[in-house]
Amino acid sequence: MFNKKQESAKPQFEKFDTLIGKATVIEGTIKTEEPLRVDGSVQGEIISKADLIIGESGRIKGNIACQNLLLAGRVEGNISAGGQLHITATGTLQGDASIRSFIVDEQGTFDGKCQMVQDSTSQGSSSVTEPSQQQDSSSRQGGASRRNR
């Protein structure tokens, strides 16, 4: 009605369908439509139409596309999230981020560029961009940037 924002899907970080445990190492691409939690290591892309949680022991070397991301571990790669990226105090991102909403807790680490994207037009669909469409993190310039509009 009166200046009411379209309500985005809230992150559901406490619920997940699949767990990659601490002692697990995966090489290759992971594609899922359900929430995923990673406490182990992944070398490759993660593409999810749902929320992604990277626990404190989680280590990702590769690009990520998801709806919402809670980062408590370490990511070396670019992130595309149709919703929220939340880097906790133990989280580290070395790469660029294309996101709608961004939260960095005190002591959280972000080394890269950030591009804020508009709200998705449909509530139920994910507006994530496949990692292969993103700029390779090795060709990026260091440092963080802000959108000034």
CSV table of N, CA and C in Angstrom, one decimal:
chain,number,residue,atom,x,y,z
A,1,MET,N,0.8,-1.2,0.0
A,1,MET,CA,0.0,0.0,0.0
A,1,MET,C,0.9,1.2,0.0
A,2,PHE,N,0.9,2.0,1.1
A,2,PHE,CA,1.7,3.2,1.2
A,2,PHE,C,3.1,3.0,1.4
A,3,ASN,N,3.9,3.2,0.3
A,3,ASN,CA,5.4,3.0,0.3
A,3,ASN,C,5.8,1.7,1.0
A,4,LYS,N,5.1,0.7,0.8
A,4,LYS,CA,5.5,-0.6,1.4
A,4,LYS,C,6.5,-1.3,0.5
A,5,LYS,N,7.6,-1.7,1.1
A,5,LYS,CA,8.6,-2.4,0.3
A,5,LYS,C,8.2,-3.8,0.1
A,6,GLN,N,8.5,-4.3,-1.1
A,6,GLN,CA,8.2,-5.7,-1.3
A,6,GLN,C,9.1,-6.6,-0.4
A,7,GLU,N,8.5,-7.4,0.4
A,7,GLU,CA,9.2,-8.2,1.4
A,7,GLU,C,10.0,-9.3,0.7
A,8,SER,N,11.3,-9.3,0.9
A,8,SER,CA,12.2,-10.3,0.4
A,8,SER,C,12.1,-11.6,1.3
A,9,ALA,N,12.5,-12.7,0.7
A,9,ALA,CA,12.5,-13.9,1.5
A,9,ALA,C,13.7,-13.8,2.5
A,10,LYS,N,13.3,-14.0,3.8
A,10,LYS,CA,14.3,-13.9,4.8
A,10,LYS,C,15.2,-15.1,4.8
A,11,PRO,N,16.5,-14.9,5.1
A,11,PRO,CA,17.4,-16.0,5.2
A,11,PRO,C,17.0,-17.0,6.2
A,12,GLN,N,17.1,-18.3,5.9
A,12,GLN,CA,16.8,-19.4,6.8
A,12,GLN,C,18.1,-20.2,7.1
A,13,PHE,N,19.0,-19.5,7.8
A,13,PHE,CA,20.3,-20.1,8.1
A,13,PHE,C,20.3,-21.3,9.1
A,14,GLU,N,19.2,-21.4,9.9
A,14,GLU,CA,19.2,-22.5,10.8
A,14,GLU,C,18.7,-23.8,10.2
A,15,LYS,N,18.2,-23.8,9.0
A,15,LYS,CA,17.7,-24.9,8.3
A,15,LYS,C,18.5,-25.2,7.1
A,16,PHE,N,18.9,-26.5,6.9
A,16,PHE,CA,19.6,-26.9,5.7
A,16,PHE,C,19.3,-28.4,5.4
A,17,ASP,N,19.5,-28.7,4.2
A,17,ASP,CA,19.1,-30.1,3.7
A,17,ASP,C,20.4,-31.0,3.7
A,18,THR,N,21.5,-30.4,3.3
A,18,THR,CA,22.7,-31.2,3.2
A,18,THR,C,23.9,-30.6,4.0
A,19,LEU,N,24.7,-31.4,4.6
A,19,LEU,CA,25.9,-31.0,5.3
A,19,LEU,C,27.1,-31.6,4.7
A,20,ILE,N,28.1,-30.8,4.4
A,20,ILE,CA,29.4,-31.3,4.1
A,20,ILE,C,30.3,-31.2,5.3
A,21,GLY,N,30.6,-32.3,5.9
A,21,GLY,CA,31.3,-32.3,7.2
A,21,GLY,C,32.7,-31.8,7.2
A,22,LYS,N,33.3,-31.6,8.4
A,22,LYS,CA,34.6,-31.1,8.5
A,22,LYS,C,35.7,-31.9,7.8
A,23,ALA,N,35.6,-33.2,7.9
A,23,ALA,CA,36.6,-34.1,7.3
A,23,ALA,C,36.4,-34.4,5.8
A,24,THR,N,35.5,-33.7,5.2
A,24,THR,CA,35.1,-34.0,3.8
A,24,THR,C,35.8,-32.9,2.9
A,25,VAL,N,36.4,-33.4,1.8
A,25,VAL,CA,37.0,-32.5,0.8
A,25,VAL,C,36.3,-32.9,-0.6
A,26,ILE,N,35.7,-31.9,-1.2
A,26,ILE,CA,35.0,-32.1,-2.5
A,26,ILE,C,35.7,-31.2,-3.5
A,27,GLU,N,36.0,-31.9,-4.7
A,27,GLU,CA,36.6,-31.2,-5.8
A,27,GLU,C,35.6,-31.2,-7.0
A,28,GLY,N,35.2,-30.1,-7.5
A,28,GLY,CA,34.2,-30.0,-8.6
A,28,GLY,C,33.1,-29.1,-8.3
A,29,THR,N,32.1,-29.1,-9.1
A,29,THR,CA,30.9,-28.2,-9.0
A,29,THR,C,29.8,-28.9,-8.2
A,30,ILE,N,29.3,-28.1,-7.3
A,30,ILE,CA,28.1,-28.6,-6.5
A,30,ILE,C,26.9,-27.7,-7.0
A,31,LYS,N,25.9,-28.4,-7.4
A,31,LYS,CA,24.6,-27.7,-7.7
A,31,LYS,C,23.5,-28.3,-6.9
A,32,THR,N,22.7,-27.4,-6.3
A,32,THR,CA,21.6,-27.8,-5.4
A,32,THR,C,20.5,-26.8,-5.5
A,33,GLU,N,19.3,-27.3,-5.2
A,33,GLU,CA,18.2,-26.4,-5.0
A,33,GLU,C,17.7,-26.3,-3.6
A,34,GLU,N,18.4,-27.0,-2.7
A,34,GLU,CA,18.0,-27.0,-1.3
A,34,GLU,C,19.1,-26.3,-0.5
A,35,PRO,N,18.8,-25.8,0.7
A,35,PRO,CA,19.8,-25.2,1.6
A,35,PRO,C,21.0,-26.2,1.9
A,36,LEU,N,22.2,-25.6,1.9
A,36,LEU,CA,23.4,-26.4,2.1
A,36,LEU,C,24.3,-25.8,3.2
A,37,ARG,N,24.9,-26.6,4.0
A,37,ARG,CA,25.9,-26.1,5.0
A,37,ARG,C,27.2,-26.8,4.7
A,38,VAL,N,28.3,-26.0,4.6
A,38,VAL,CA,29.7,-26.6,4.3
A,38,VAL,C,30.6,-26.3,5.5
A,39,ASP,N,31.0,-27.4,6.2
A,39,ASP,CA,32.0,-27.3,7.3
A,39,ASP,C,33.3,-27.9,6.8
A,40,GLY,N,33.3,-28.5,5.6
A,40,GLY,CA,34.6,-29.1,5.1
A,40,GLY,C,35.2,-28.2,4.0
A,41,SER,N,35.8,-28.8,3.1
A,41,SER,CA,36.5,-28.0,2.0
A,41,SER,C,35.9,-28.3,0.6
A,42,VAL,N,35.8,-27.3,-0.2
A,42,VAL,CA,35.3,-27.4,-1.5
A,42,VAL,C,36.2,-26.7,-2.4
A,43,GLN,N,36.7,-27.4,-3.5
A,43,GLN,CA,37.5,-26.7,-4.5
A,43,GLN,C,36.7,-26.8,-5.8
A,44,GLY,N,36.1,-25.7,-6.1
A,44,GLY,CA,35.2,-25.7,-7.2
A,44,GLY,C,34.0,-24.8,-7.0
A,45,GLU,N,33.1,-24.7,-7.9
A,45,GLU,CA,31.9,-23.8,-7.8
A,45,GLU,C,30.8,-24.4,-7.0
A,46,ILE,N,30.1,-23.5,-6.3
A,46,ILE,CA,28.9,-23.9,-5.6
A,46,ILE,C,27.7,-23.1,-6.2
A,47,ILE,N,26.7,-23.8,-6.7
A,47,ILE,CA,25.6,-23.1,-7.3
A,47,ILE,C,24.3,-23.6,-6.6
A,48,SER,N,23.7,-22.7,-5.9
A,48,SER,CA,22.5,-23.1,-5.1
A,48,SER,C,21.4,-22.1,-5.4
A,49,LYS,N,20.2,-22.6,-5.5
A,49,LYS,CA,19.0,-21.7,-5.6
A,49,LYS,C,18.4,-21.4,-4.3
A,50,ALA,N,19.1,-21.9,-3.2
A,50,ALA,CA,18.6,-21.7,-1.8
A,50,ALA,C,19.8,-21.0,-1.0
A,51,ASP,N,19.6,-21.1,0.3
A,51,ASP,CA,20.6,-20.5,1.2
A,51,ASP,C,21.8,-21.4,1.3
A,52,LEU,N,23.0,-20.7,1.6
A,52,LEU,CA,24.2,-21.4,1.8
A,52,LEU,C,24.8,-21.0,3.2
A,53,ILE,N,25.3,-21.9,3.9
A,53,ILE,CA,26.0,-21.6,5.2
A,53,ILE,C,27.4,-22.2,5.1
A,54,ILE,N,28.4,-21.4,5.3
A,54,ILE,CA,29.8,-21.9,5.4
A,54,ILE,C,30.2,-21.7,6.8
A,55,GLY,N,30.3,-22.8,7.5
A,55,GLY,CA,30.7,-22.9,8.9
A,55,GLY,C,32.1,-22.4,9.2
A,56,GLU,N,32.5,-22.2,10.5
A,56,GLU,CA,33.8,-21.7,10.8
A,56,GLU,C,35.0,-22.6,10.2
A,57,SER,N,34.8,-23.9,10.1
A,57,SER,CA,35.8,-24.7,9.5
A,57,SER,C,35.7,-24.9,8.0
A,58,GLY,N,34.7,-24.2,7.4
A,58,GLY,CA,34.4,-24.3,6.0
A,58,GLY,C,35.5,-23.5,5.2
A,59,ARG,N,36.0,-24.1,4.1
A,59,ARG,CA,36.9,-23.5,3.2
A,59,ARG,C,36.5,-23.8,1.8
A,60,ILE,N,36.3,-22.7,1.0
A,60,ILE,CA,35.9,-22.7,-0.4
A,60,ILE,C,36.9,-22.0,-1.2
A,61,LYS,N,37.4,-22.7,-2.3
A,61,LYS,CA,38.2,-22.1,-3.3
A,61,LYS,C,37.4,-22.2,-4.6
A,62,GLY,N,36.7,-21.2,-4.9
A,62,GLY,CA,35.9,-21.2,-6.1
A,62,GLY,C,34.8,-20.2,-6.0
A,63,ASN,N,34.0,-20.0,-7.1
A,63,ASN,CA,33.0,-19.0,-7.1
A,63,ASN,C,31.7,-19.6,-6.5
A,64,ILE,N,30.8,-18.8,-6.0
A,64,ILE,CA,29.6,-19.2,-5.3
A,64,ILE,C,28.4,-18.4,-5.9
A,65,ALA,N,27.3,-19.0,-6.2
A,65,ALA,CA,26.1,-18.4,-6.6
A,65,ALA,C,25.0,-19.0,-5.7
A,66,CYS,N,24.3,-18.2,-4.9
A,66,CYS,CA,23.2,-18.7,-4.0
A,66,CYS,C,22.2,-17.6,-3.8
A,67,GLN,N,21.2,-17.9,-2.9
A,67,GLN,CA,20.2,-16.9,-2.6
A,67,GLN,C,20.7,-16.0,-1.4
A,68,ASN,N,21.0,-16.6,-0.3
A,68,ASN,CA,21.6,-15.9,0.9
A,68,ASN,C,22.8,-16.7,1.3
A,69,LEU,N,23.8,-16.0,1.8
A,69,LEU,CA,25.0,-16.7,2.3
A,69,LEU,C,25.4,-16.2,3.7
A,70,LEU,N,25.6,-17.1,4.6
A,70,LEU,CA,26.2,-16.8,5.9
A,70,LEU,C,27.6,-17.4,5.9
A,71,LEU,N,28.6,-16.5,6.0
A,71,LEU,CA,30.0,-16.9,5.9
A,71,LEU,C,30.7,-16.7,7.2
A,72,ALA,N,31.0,-17.9,7.8
A,72,ALA,CA,31.7,-17.9,9.1
A,72,ALA,C,33.1,-18.5,8.8
A,73,GLY,N,33.3,-19.1,7.7
A,73,GLY,CA,34.6,-19.7,7.3
A,73,GLY,C,35.4,-18.8,6.3
A,74,ARG,N,36.0,-19.4,5.3
A,74,ARG,CA,36.8,-18.7,4.4
A,74,ARG,C,36.4,-19.0,2.9
A,75,VAL,N,36.3,-18.0,2.1
A,75,VAL,CA,36.0,-18.1,0.7
A,75,VAL,C,37.1,-17.4,-0.1
A,76,GLU,N,37.7,-18.1,-1.1
A,76,GLU,CA,38.6,-17.4,-2.1
A,76,GLU,C,37.9,-17.6,-3.4
A,77,GLY,N,37.2,-16.6,-3.8
A,77,GLY,CA,36.4,-16.6,-5.1
A,77,GLY,C,35.3,-15.5,-5.0
A,78,ASN,N,34.6,-15.4,-6.1
A,78,ASN,CA,33.5,-14.4,-6.2
A,78,ASN,C,32.2,-15.0,-5.7
A,79,ILE,N,31.4,-14.1,-5.2
A,79,ILE,CA,30.1,-14.4,-4.7
A,79,ILE,C,29.0,-13.6,-5.4
A,80,SER,N,27.9,-14.4,-5.8
A,80,SER,CA,26.8,-13.7,-6.4
A,80,SER,C,25.6,-14.2,-5.6
A,81,ALA,N,24.9,-13.3,-4.9
A,81,ALA,CA,23.8,-13.7,-4.0
A,81,ALA,C,22.6,-12.8,-4.4
A,82,GLY,N,21.4,-13.5,-4.6
A,82,GLY,CA,20.2,-12.7,-4.9
A,82,GLY,C,19.7,-12.0,-3.7
A,83,GLY,N,20.2,-12.4,-2.5
A,83,GLY,CA,19.7,-11.8,-1.3
A,83,GLY,C,20.8,-11.2,-0.5
A,84,GLN,N,21.0,-11.8,0.7
A,84,GLN,CA,22.0,-11.3,1.7
A,84,GLN,C,23.3,-12.1,1.8
A,85,LEU,N,24.4,-11.3,1.9
A,85,LEU,CA,25.7,-11.9,2.3
A,85,LEU,C,26.0,-11.4,3.7
A,86,HIS,N,26.2,-12.3,4.6
A,86,HIS,CA,26.5,-12.0,6.0
A,86,HIS,C,27.8,-12.6,6.3
A,87,ILE,N,28.8,-11.8,6.5
A,87,ILE,CA,30.2,-12.2,7.0
A,87,ILE,C,30.3,-12.1,8.5
A,88,THR,N,30.4,-13.2,9.2
A,88,THR,CA,30.5,-13.1,10.6
A,88,THR,C,31.9,-12.7,11.1
A,89,ALA,N,32.1,-12.6,12.4
A,89,ALA,CA,33.4,-12.2,12.9
A,89,ALA,C,34.5,-13.2,12.6
A,90,THR,N,34.2,-14.4,12.3
A,90,THR,CA,35.2,-15.4,11.9
A,90,THR,C,35.3,-15.6,10.4
A,91,GLY,N,34.5,-14.9,9.7
A,91,GLY,CA,34.4,-15.1,8.2
A,91,GLY,C,35.4,-14.3,7.4
A,92,THR,N,35.9,-14.8,6.3
A,92,THR,CA,36.8,-14.1,5.4
A,92,THR,C,36.4,-14.3,4.0
A,93,LEU,N,36.2,-13.3,3.2
A,93,LEU,CA,36.0,-13.3,1.8
A,93,LEU,C,37.1,-12.6,1.1
A,94,GLN,N,37.8,-13.4,0.2
A,94,GLN,CA,38.8,-12.8,-0.7
A,94,GLN,C,38.2,-13.0,-2.1
A,95,GLY,N,37.5,-11.9,-2.6
A,95,GLY,CA,36.9,-12.0,-3.9
A,95,GLY,C,35.8,-10.9,-4.0
A,96,ASP,N,35.2,-10.8,-5.1
A,96,ASP,CA,34.2,-9.8,-5.4
A,96,ASP,C,32.8,-10.3,-5.0
A,97,ALA,N,31.9,-9.4,-4.7
A,97,ALA,CA,30.6,-9.8,-4.3
A,97,ALA,C,29.6,-9.0,-5.1
A,98,SER,N,28.6,-9.7,-5.6
A,98,SER,CA,27.4,-9.0,-6.3
A,98,SER,C,26.2,-9.5,-5.5
A,99,ILE,N,25.6,-8.6,-4.7
A,99,ILE,CA,24.6,-8.9,-3.7
A,99,ILE,C,23.6,-7.9,-3.6
A,100,ARG,N,22.5,-8.2,-2.9
A,100,ARG,CA,21.4,-7.2,-2.7
A,100,ARG,C,21.6,-6.6,-1.3
A,101,SER,N,22.0,-7.4,-0.3
A,101,SER,CA,22.2,-6.9,1.1
A,101,SER,C,23.5,-7.4,1.6
A,102,PHE,N,24.2,-6.6,2.4
A,102,PHE,CA,25.5,-6.9,2.9
A,102,PHE,C,25.7,-6.6,4.3
A,103,ILE,N,26.1,-7.6,5.1
A,103,ILE,CA,26.4,-7.4,6.5
A,103,ILE,C,27.8,-7.9,6.8
A,104,VAL,N,28.6,-7.1,7.5
A,104,VAL,CA,29.9,-7.6,7.9
A,104,VAL,C,30.0,-7.3,9.4
A,105,ASP,N,30.1,-8.4,10.2
A,105,ASP,CA,30.3,-8.2,11.6
A,105,ASP,C,31.7,-7.7,12.0
A,106,GLU,N,31.8,-7.1,13.1
A,106,GLU,CA,33.1,-6.6,13.6
A,106,GLU,C,34.1,-7.8,13.6
A,107,GLN,N,35.3,-7.6,13.1
A,107,GLN,CA,36.3,-8.7,12.9
A,107,GLN,C,36.2,-9.5,11.7
A,108,GLY,N,35.1,-9.4,11.0
A,108,GLY,CA,34.9,-10.1,9.7
A,108,GLY,C,35.8,-9.5,8.7
A,109,THR,N,36.2,-10.2,7.7
A,109,THR,CA,37.2,-9.8,6.7
A,109,THR,C,36.6,-9.8,5.3
A,110,PHE,N,36.8,-8.7,4.5
A,110,PHE,CA,36.3,-8.7,3.1
A,110,PHE,C,37.4,-8.0,2.3
A,111,ASP,N,38.0,-8.7,1.3
A,111,ASP,CA,39.0,-8.1,0.5
A,111,ASP,C,38.5,-8.3,-1.0
A,112,GLY,N,37.9,-7.2,-1.6
A,112,GLY,CA,37.4,-7.3,-2.9
A,112,GLY,C,36.5,-6.1,-3.2
A,113,LYS,N,35.8,-6.3,-4.3
A,113,LYS,CA,34.9,-5.2,-4.7
A,113,LYS,C,33.4,-5.7,-4.4
A,114,CYS,N,32.6,-4.8,-4.2
A,114,CYS,CA,31.2,-5.1,-3.9
A,114,CYS,C,30.3,-4.3,-4.8
A,115,GLN,N,29.4,-5.1,-5.5
A,115,GLN,CA,28.4,-4.4,-6.3
A,115,GLN,C,27.0,-4.8,-5.7
A,116,MET,N,26.2,-3.7,-5.4
A,116,MET,CA,24.9,-3.9,-4.9
A,116,MET,C,23.9,-4.0,-6.0
A,117,VAL,N,23.1,-5.0,-6.0
A,117,VAL,CA,22.1,-5.2,-7.1
A,117,VAL,C,20.7,-4.9,-6.5
A,118,GLN,N,19.8,-4.7,-7.4
A,118,GLN,CA,18.4,-4.4,-7.1
A,118,GLN,C,17.7,-5.6,-6.6
A,119,ASP,N,16.6,-5.4,-5.9
A,119,ASP,CA,15.7,-6.5,-5.4
A,119,ASP,C,15.3,-7.3,-6.6
A,120,SER,N,15.1,-8.6,-6.4
A,120,SER,CA,14.6,-9.4,-7.4
A,120,SER,C,13.1,-9.1,-7.7
A,121,THR,N,12.6,-9.3,-8.9
A,121,THR,CA,11.3,-8.9,-9.2
A,121,THR,C,10.2,-9.9,-8.7
A,122,SER,N,10.6,-11.2,-8.6
A,122,SER,CA,9.7,-12.2,-8.1
A,122,SER,C,10.2,-12.8,-6.8
A,123,GLN,N,9.3,-12.9,-5.8
A,123,GLN,CA,9.7,-13.3,-4.5
A,123,GLN,C,10.3,-14.8,-4.5
A,124,GLY,N,9.7,-15.6,-5.3
A,124,GLY,CA,10.0,-17.1,-5.2
A,124,GLY,C,11.2,-17.4,-6.0
A,125,SER,N,11.7,-16.6,-6.9
A,125,SER,CA,12.8,-17.0,-7.8
A,125,SER,C,14.1,-16.4,-7.4
A,126,SER,N,15.1,-17.1,-7.6
A,126,SER,CA,16.4,-16.6,-7.2
A,126,SER,C,17.0,-15.8,-8.4
A,127,SER,N,17.6,-14.7,-8.0
A,127,SER,CA,18.2,-13.8,-9.0
A,127,SER,C,19.7,-13.9,-9.0
A,128,VAL,N,20.2,-15.1,-8.7
A,128,VAL,CA,21.7,-15.3,-8.7
A,128,VAL,C,22.2,-15.4,-10.1
A,129,THR,N,23.4,-14.9,-10.3
A,129,THR,CA,24.1,-15.0,-11.5
A,129,THR,C,25.1,-16.2,-11.4
A,130,GLU,N,25.1,-17.1,-12.4
A,130,GLU,CA,26.0,-18.2,-12.4
A,130,GLU,C,27.5,-17.7,-12.3
A,131,PRO,N,28.3,-18.4,-11.5
A,131,PRO,CA,29.7,-17.9,-11.3
A,131,PRO,C,30.5,-17.7,-12.6
A,132,SER,N,30.2,-18.6,-13.6
A,132,SER,CA,30.9,-18.5,-14.9
A,132,SER,C,30.7,-17.2,-15.6
A,133,GLN,N,29.6,-16.4,-15.2
A,133,GLN,CA,29.3,-15.1,-15.8
A,133,GLN,C,30.0,-14.0,-15.1
A,134,GLN,N,30.6,-14.3,-13.9
A,134,GLN,CA,31.3,-13.3,-13.2
A,134,GLN,C,32.7,-13.1,-13.6
A,135,GLN,N,33.3,-11.9,-13.3
A,135,GLN,CA,34.6,-11.6,-13.6
A,135,GLN,C,35.5,-12.5,-12.7
A,136,ASP,N,36.6,-13.1,-13.3
A,136,ASP,CA,37.5,-13.9,-12.6
A,136,ASP,C,38.2,-13.1,-11.5
A,137,SER,N,38.3,-13.6,-10.3
A,137,SER,CA,38.9,-12.9,-9.2
A,137,SER,C,40.4,-12.6,-9.5
A,138,SER,N,41.1,-13.3,-10.3
A,138,SER,CA,42.5,-13.0,-10.6
A,138,SER,C,42.7,-11.8,-11.4
A,139,SER,N,41.6,-11.4,-12.1
A,139,SER,CA,41.8,-10.2,-13.0
A,139,SER,C,41.2,-8.9,-12.3
A,140,ARG,N,40.8,-9.0,-11.0
A,140,ARG,CA,40.3,-7.9,-10.3
A,140,ARG,C,41.3,-7.0,-9.7
A,141,GLN,N,41.0,-5.8,-9.5
A,141,GLN,CA,41.9,-4.9,-8.7
A,141,GLN,C,41.7,-5.1,-7.2
A,142,GLY,N,42.7,-5.0,-6.4
A,142,GLY,CA,42.5,-5.2,-5.0
A,142,GLY,C,41.8,-4.0,-4.3
A,143,GLY,N,41.3,-4.2,-3.1
A,143,GLY,CA,40.6,-3.2,-2.4
A,143,GLY,C,39.1,-3.2,-2.5
A,144,ALA,N,38.5,-2.6,-1.6
A,144,ALA,CA,37.0,-2.6,-1.6
A,144,ALA,C,36.5,-1.3,-2.3
A,145,SER,N,35.4,-1.4,-2.9
A,145,SER,CA,34.8,-0.2,-3.5
A,145,SER,C,33.3,-0.1,-3.0
A,146,ARG,N,32.8,1.1,-3.1
A,146,ARG,CA,31.4,1.4,-2.7
A,146,ARG,C,30.7,1.9,-3.9
A,147,ARG,N,29.4,1.7,-3.9
A,147,ARG,CA,28.5,2.3,-4.9
A,147,ARG,C,28.1,3.6,-4.4
A,148,ASN,N,28.4,4.6,-5.2
A,148,ASN,CA,28.1,6.0,-4.8
A,148,ASN,C,27.0,6.6,-5.7
A,149,ARG,N,25.8,6.5,-5.2
A,149,ARG,CA,24.7,7.0,-6.0
A,149,ARG,C,23.7,7.6,-5.1
